[in-house]
Short mmCIF file of C-alpha atoms in Angstrom, two decimals:
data_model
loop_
_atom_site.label_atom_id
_atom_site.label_comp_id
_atom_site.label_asym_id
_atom_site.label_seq_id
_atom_site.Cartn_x
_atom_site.Cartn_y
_atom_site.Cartn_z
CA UNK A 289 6.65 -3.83 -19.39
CA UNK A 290 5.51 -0.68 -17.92
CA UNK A 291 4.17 -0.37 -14.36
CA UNK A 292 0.89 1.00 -12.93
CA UNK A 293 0.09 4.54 -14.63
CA UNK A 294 -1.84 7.20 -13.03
CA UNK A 295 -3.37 10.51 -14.44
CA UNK A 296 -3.29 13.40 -13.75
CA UNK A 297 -0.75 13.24 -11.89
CA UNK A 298 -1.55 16.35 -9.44
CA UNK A 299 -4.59 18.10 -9.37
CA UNK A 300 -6.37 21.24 -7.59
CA UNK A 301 -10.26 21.57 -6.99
CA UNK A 302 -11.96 23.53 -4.78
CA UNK A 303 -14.55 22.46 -2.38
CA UNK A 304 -17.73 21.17 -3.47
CA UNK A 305 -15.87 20.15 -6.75
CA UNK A 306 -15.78 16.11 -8.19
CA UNK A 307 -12.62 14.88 -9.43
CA UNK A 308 -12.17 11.67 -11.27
CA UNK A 309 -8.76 10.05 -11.53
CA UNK A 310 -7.54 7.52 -13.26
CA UNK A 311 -5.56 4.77 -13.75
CA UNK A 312 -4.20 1.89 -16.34
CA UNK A 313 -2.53 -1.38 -14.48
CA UNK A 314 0.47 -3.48 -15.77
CA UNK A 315 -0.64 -5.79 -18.76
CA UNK A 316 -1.89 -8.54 -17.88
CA UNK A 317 -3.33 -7.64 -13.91
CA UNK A 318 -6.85 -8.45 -13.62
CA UNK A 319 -7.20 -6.47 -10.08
CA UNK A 320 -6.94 -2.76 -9.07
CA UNK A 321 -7.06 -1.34 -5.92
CA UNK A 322 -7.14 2.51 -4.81
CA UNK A 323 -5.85 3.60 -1.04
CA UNK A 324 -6.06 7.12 -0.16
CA UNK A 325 -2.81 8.52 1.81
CA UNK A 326 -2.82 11.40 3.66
CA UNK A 327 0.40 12.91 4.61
CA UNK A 328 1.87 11.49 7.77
CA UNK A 329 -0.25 8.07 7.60
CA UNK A 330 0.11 4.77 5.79
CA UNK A 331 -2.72 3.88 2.76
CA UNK A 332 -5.97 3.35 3.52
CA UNK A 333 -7.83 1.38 1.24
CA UNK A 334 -10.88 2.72 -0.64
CA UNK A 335 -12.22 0.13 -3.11
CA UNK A 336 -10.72 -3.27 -5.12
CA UNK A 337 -11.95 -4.33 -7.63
CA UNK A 338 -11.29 -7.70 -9.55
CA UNK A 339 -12.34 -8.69 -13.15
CA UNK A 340 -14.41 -5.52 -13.62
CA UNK A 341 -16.72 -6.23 -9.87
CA UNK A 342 -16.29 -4.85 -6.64
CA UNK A 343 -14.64 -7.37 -4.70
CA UNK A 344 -13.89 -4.72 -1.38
CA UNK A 345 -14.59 -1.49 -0.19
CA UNK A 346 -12.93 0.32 3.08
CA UNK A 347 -14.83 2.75 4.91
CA UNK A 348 -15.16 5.84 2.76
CA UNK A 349 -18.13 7.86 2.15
CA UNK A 350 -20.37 7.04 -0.81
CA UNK A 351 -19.16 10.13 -2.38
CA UNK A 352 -16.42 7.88 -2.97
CA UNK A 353 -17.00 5.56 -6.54
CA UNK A 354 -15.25 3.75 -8.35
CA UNK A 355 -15.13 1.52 -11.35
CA UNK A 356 -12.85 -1.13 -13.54
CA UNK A 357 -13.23 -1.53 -17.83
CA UNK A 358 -12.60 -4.12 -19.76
CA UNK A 359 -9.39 -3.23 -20.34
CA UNK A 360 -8.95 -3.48 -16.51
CA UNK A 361 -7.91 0.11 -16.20
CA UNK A 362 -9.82 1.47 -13.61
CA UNK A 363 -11.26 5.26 -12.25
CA UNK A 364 -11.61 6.82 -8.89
CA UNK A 365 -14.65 9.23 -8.63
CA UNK A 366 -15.35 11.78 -5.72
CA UNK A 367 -18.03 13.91 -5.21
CA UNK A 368 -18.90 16.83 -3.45
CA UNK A 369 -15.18 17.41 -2.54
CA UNK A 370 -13.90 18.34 1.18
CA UNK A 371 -10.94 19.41 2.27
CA UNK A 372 -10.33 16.51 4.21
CA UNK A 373 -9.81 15.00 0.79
CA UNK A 374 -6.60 16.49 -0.29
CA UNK A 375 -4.33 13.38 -0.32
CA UNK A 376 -2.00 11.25 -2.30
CA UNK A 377 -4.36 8.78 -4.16
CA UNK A 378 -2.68 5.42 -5.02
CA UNK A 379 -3.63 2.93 -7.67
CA UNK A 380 -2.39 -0.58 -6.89
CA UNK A 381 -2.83 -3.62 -10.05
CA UNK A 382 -2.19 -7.77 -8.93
CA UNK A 383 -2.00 -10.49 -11.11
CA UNK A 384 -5.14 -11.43 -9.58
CA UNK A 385 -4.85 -15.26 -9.28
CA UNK A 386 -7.77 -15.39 -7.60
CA UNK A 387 -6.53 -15.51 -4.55
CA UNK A 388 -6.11 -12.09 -3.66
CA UNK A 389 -5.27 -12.19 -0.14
CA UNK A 390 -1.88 -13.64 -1.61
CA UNK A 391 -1.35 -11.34 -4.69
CA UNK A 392 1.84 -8.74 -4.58
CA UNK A 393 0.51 -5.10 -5.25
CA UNK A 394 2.37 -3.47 -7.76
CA UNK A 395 1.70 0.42 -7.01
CA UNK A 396 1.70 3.09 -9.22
CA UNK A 397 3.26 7.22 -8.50
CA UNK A 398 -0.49 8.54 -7.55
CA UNK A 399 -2.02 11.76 -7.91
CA UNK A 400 -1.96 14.23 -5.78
CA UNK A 401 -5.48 15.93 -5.19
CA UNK A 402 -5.43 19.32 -3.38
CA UNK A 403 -8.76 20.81 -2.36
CA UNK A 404 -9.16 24.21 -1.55
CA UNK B 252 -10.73 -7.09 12.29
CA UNK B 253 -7.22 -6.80 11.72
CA UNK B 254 -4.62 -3.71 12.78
CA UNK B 255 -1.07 -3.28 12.17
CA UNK B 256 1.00 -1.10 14.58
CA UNK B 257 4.34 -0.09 13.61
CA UNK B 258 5.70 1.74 17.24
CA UNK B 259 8.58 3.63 16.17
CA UNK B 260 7.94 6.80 13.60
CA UNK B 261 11.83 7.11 12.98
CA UNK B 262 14.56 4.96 12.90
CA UNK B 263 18.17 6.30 13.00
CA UNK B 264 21.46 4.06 11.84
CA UNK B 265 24.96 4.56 10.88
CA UNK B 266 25.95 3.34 7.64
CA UNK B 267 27.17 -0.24 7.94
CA UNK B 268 25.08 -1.26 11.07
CA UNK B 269 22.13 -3.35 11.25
CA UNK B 270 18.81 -1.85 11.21
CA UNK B 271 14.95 -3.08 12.23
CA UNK B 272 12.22 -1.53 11.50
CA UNK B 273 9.37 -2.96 13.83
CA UNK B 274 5.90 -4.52 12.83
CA UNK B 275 3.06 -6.14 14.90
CA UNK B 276 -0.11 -6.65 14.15
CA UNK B 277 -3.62 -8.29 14.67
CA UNK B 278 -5.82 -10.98 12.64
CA UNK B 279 -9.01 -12.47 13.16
CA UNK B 280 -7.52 -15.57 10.47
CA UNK B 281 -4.22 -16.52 8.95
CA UNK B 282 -1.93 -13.55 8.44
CA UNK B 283 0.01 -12.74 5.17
CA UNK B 284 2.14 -9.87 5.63
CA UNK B 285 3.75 -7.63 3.29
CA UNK B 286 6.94 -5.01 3.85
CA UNK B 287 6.73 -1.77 1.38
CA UNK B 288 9.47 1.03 0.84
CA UNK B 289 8.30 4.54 -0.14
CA UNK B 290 10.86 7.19 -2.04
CA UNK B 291 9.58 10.60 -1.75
CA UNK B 292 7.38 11.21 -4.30
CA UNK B 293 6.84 7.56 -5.67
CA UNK B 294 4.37 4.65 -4.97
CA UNK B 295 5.27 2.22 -2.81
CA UNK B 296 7.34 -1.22 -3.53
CA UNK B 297 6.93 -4.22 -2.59
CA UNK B 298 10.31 -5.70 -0.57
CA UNK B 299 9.19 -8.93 0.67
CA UNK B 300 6.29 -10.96 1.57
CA UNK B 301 5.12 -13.84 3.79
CA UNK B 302 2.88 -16.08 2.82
CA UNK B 303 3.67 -19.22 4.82
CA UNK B 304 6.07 -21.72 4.76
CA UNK B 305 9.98 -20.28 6.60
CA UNK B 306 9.14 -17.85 8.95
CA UNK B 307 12.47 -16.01 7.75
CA UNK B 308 11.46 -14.26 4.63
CA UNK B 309 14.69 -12.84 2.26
CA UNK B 310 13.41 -9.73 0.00
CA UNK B 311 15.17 -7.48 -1.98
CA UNK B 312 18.18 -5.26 -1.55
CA UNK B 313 19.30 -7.20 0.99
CA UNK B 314 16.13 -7.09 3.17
CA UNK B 315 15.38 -9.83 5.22
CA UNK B 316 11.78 -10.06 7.39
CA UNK B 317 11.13 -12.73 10.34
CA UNK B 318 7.46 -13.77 11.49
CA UNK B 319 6.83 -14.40 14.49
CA UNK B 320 3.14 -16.04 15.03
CA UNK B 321 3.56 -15.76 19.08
CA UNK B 322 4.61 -12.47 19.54
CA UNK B 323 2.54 -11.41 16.25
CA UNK B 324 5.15 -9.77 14.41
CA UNK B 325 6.65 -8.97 11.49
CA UNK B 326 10.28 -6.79 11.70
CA UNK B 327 12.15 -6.16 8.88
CA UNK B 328 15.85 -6.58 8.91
CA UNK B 329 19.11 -5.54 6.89
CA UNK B 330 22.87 -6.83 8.65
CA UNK B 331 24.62 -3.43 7.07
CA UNK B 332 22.70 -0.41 6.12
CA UNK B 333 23.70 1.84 3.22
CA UNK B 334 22.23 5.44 2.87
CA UNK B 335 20.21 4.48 -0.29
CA UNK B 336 17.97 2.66 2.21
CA UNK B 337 16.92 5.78 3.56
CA UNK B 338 13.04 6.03 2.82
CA UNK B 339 9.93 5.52 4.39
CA UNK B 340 8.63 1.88 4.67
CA UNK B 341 5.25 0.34 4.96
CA UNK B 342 4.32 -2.94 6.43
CA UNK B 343 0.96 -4.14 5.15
CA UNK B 344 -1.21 -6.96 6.99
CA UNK B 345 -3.73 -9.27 5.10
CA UNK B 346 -6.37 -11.51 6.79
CA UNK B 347 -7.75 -14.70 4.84
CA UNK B 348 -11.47 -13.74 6.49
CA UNK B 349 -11.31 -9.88 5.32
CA UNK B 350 -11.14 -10.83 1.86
CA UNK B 351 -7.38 -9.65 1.46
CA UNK B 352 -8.28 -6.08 2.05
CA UNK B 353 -4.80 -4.78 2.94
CA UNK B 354 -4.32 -2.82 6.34
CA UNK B 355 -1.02 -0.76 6.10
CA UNK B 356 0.96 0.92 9.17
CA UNK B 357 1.69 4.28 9.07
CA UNK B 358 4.98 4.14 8.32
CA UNK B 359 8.72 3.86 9.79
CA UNK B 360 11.06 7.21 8.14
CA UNK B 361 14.73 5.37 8.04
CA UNK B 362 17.88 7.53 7.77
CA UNK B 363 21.29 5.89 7.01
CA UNK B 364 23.61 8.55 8.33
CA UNK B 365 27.08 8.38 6.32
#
């Protein structure tokens, strides 16, 4: 089977710009989560989302959207880009059991969004 | 709210020795924590888990993790390290009242010298 996909996979915008990324879990994963890392740091999560709702957000801006299709594939949408968002952005899928505090996060490559 | 500290940004060993990489971290609930490896330029991967149950957790490659719920930690352990294991690795901290939101350290760099 193949694992999480991301597109694009690297990206440059310029400030003020929106970017939208996007991603397609492994067949079968109900759940998709998006972190933002920043060189240096670990992930920090932005959204998760579970059977096409929001089941968790982290404390981004509400430039920061999100949503999940039927399919379960899933974009990331940013507004009104800052330079402060240049950063690997990771997709994560789960089997999504239902109980997601338990679920293994199976991570795709991320795209890497540089804002000038 | 929950927090995960990992205290050492860099962990040196010789090929063939044992390595740690160190983990604590803070929960309001029940913890369920989560060891990651990063290769430059790649997502992360998941190495081992604990969920509950043996509070020595075996992973893959030959990782091993032990939890420890009085001294709230989580450090991940190999007996002989080979220089393939160099990469940078995540632990990731869960907490049954935060709707499994993950909370990830920012990361331990591990070089197997030869």
């Amino acid at each position: 089977d193949a694992g999480v996909t991301q597109s694009p996979t690297h990206l440059i915008k310029t400030r003020g710009q929106h970017v939208t990324l996007r991603c397609s879990p492994i067949s079968g994963h109900k759940s998709v989560s998006w972190y933002q890392q920043v060189l240096g740091q670990g992930p920090q999560f932005i959204f998760q989302y579970y059977e096409k709702e929001e089941r968790g957000r982290g404390n981004f801006p509400d430039r920061f959207s999100a949503r999940q299709f039927p399919n379960y594939s899933s974009e990331l949408n940013v507004n009104a880009l800052l330079l402060g968002d240049s950063a690997l952005y990771l997709c994560a899928s789960s089997p999504g059991t239902g109980v997601l505090v338990t679920d293994t996060q199976y991570f795709g490559p991320g795209t890497r969004l540089t804002v000038l | 709210a929950q927090s995960v500290a990992q205290p050492e940004d860099q962990v040196n060993v010789a090929e063939g020795n044992p390595l740690t990489v160190k983990c604590t971290y803070s929960v309001s609930g029940n913890p369920y924590l989560f060891w990651y490896v990063q290769y430059p330029n790649r997502g992360l991967q998941v190495l081992l888990k604990y969920i509950t149950g043996d509070n020595l957790v075996k992973g893959s490659y030959g990782f091993e993790a032990e939890f420890n719920k009085s001294q709230t930690s989580f450090h991940l352990k190999k007996p002989s390290a080979l220089v393939s294991d160099s990469a940078l690795y995540f632990c990731d901290v869960r907490d049954d009242t935060n709707a499994g939101k993950s909370t990830f350290g920012d990361g331990t760099t591990l070089t197997v010298k030869p």
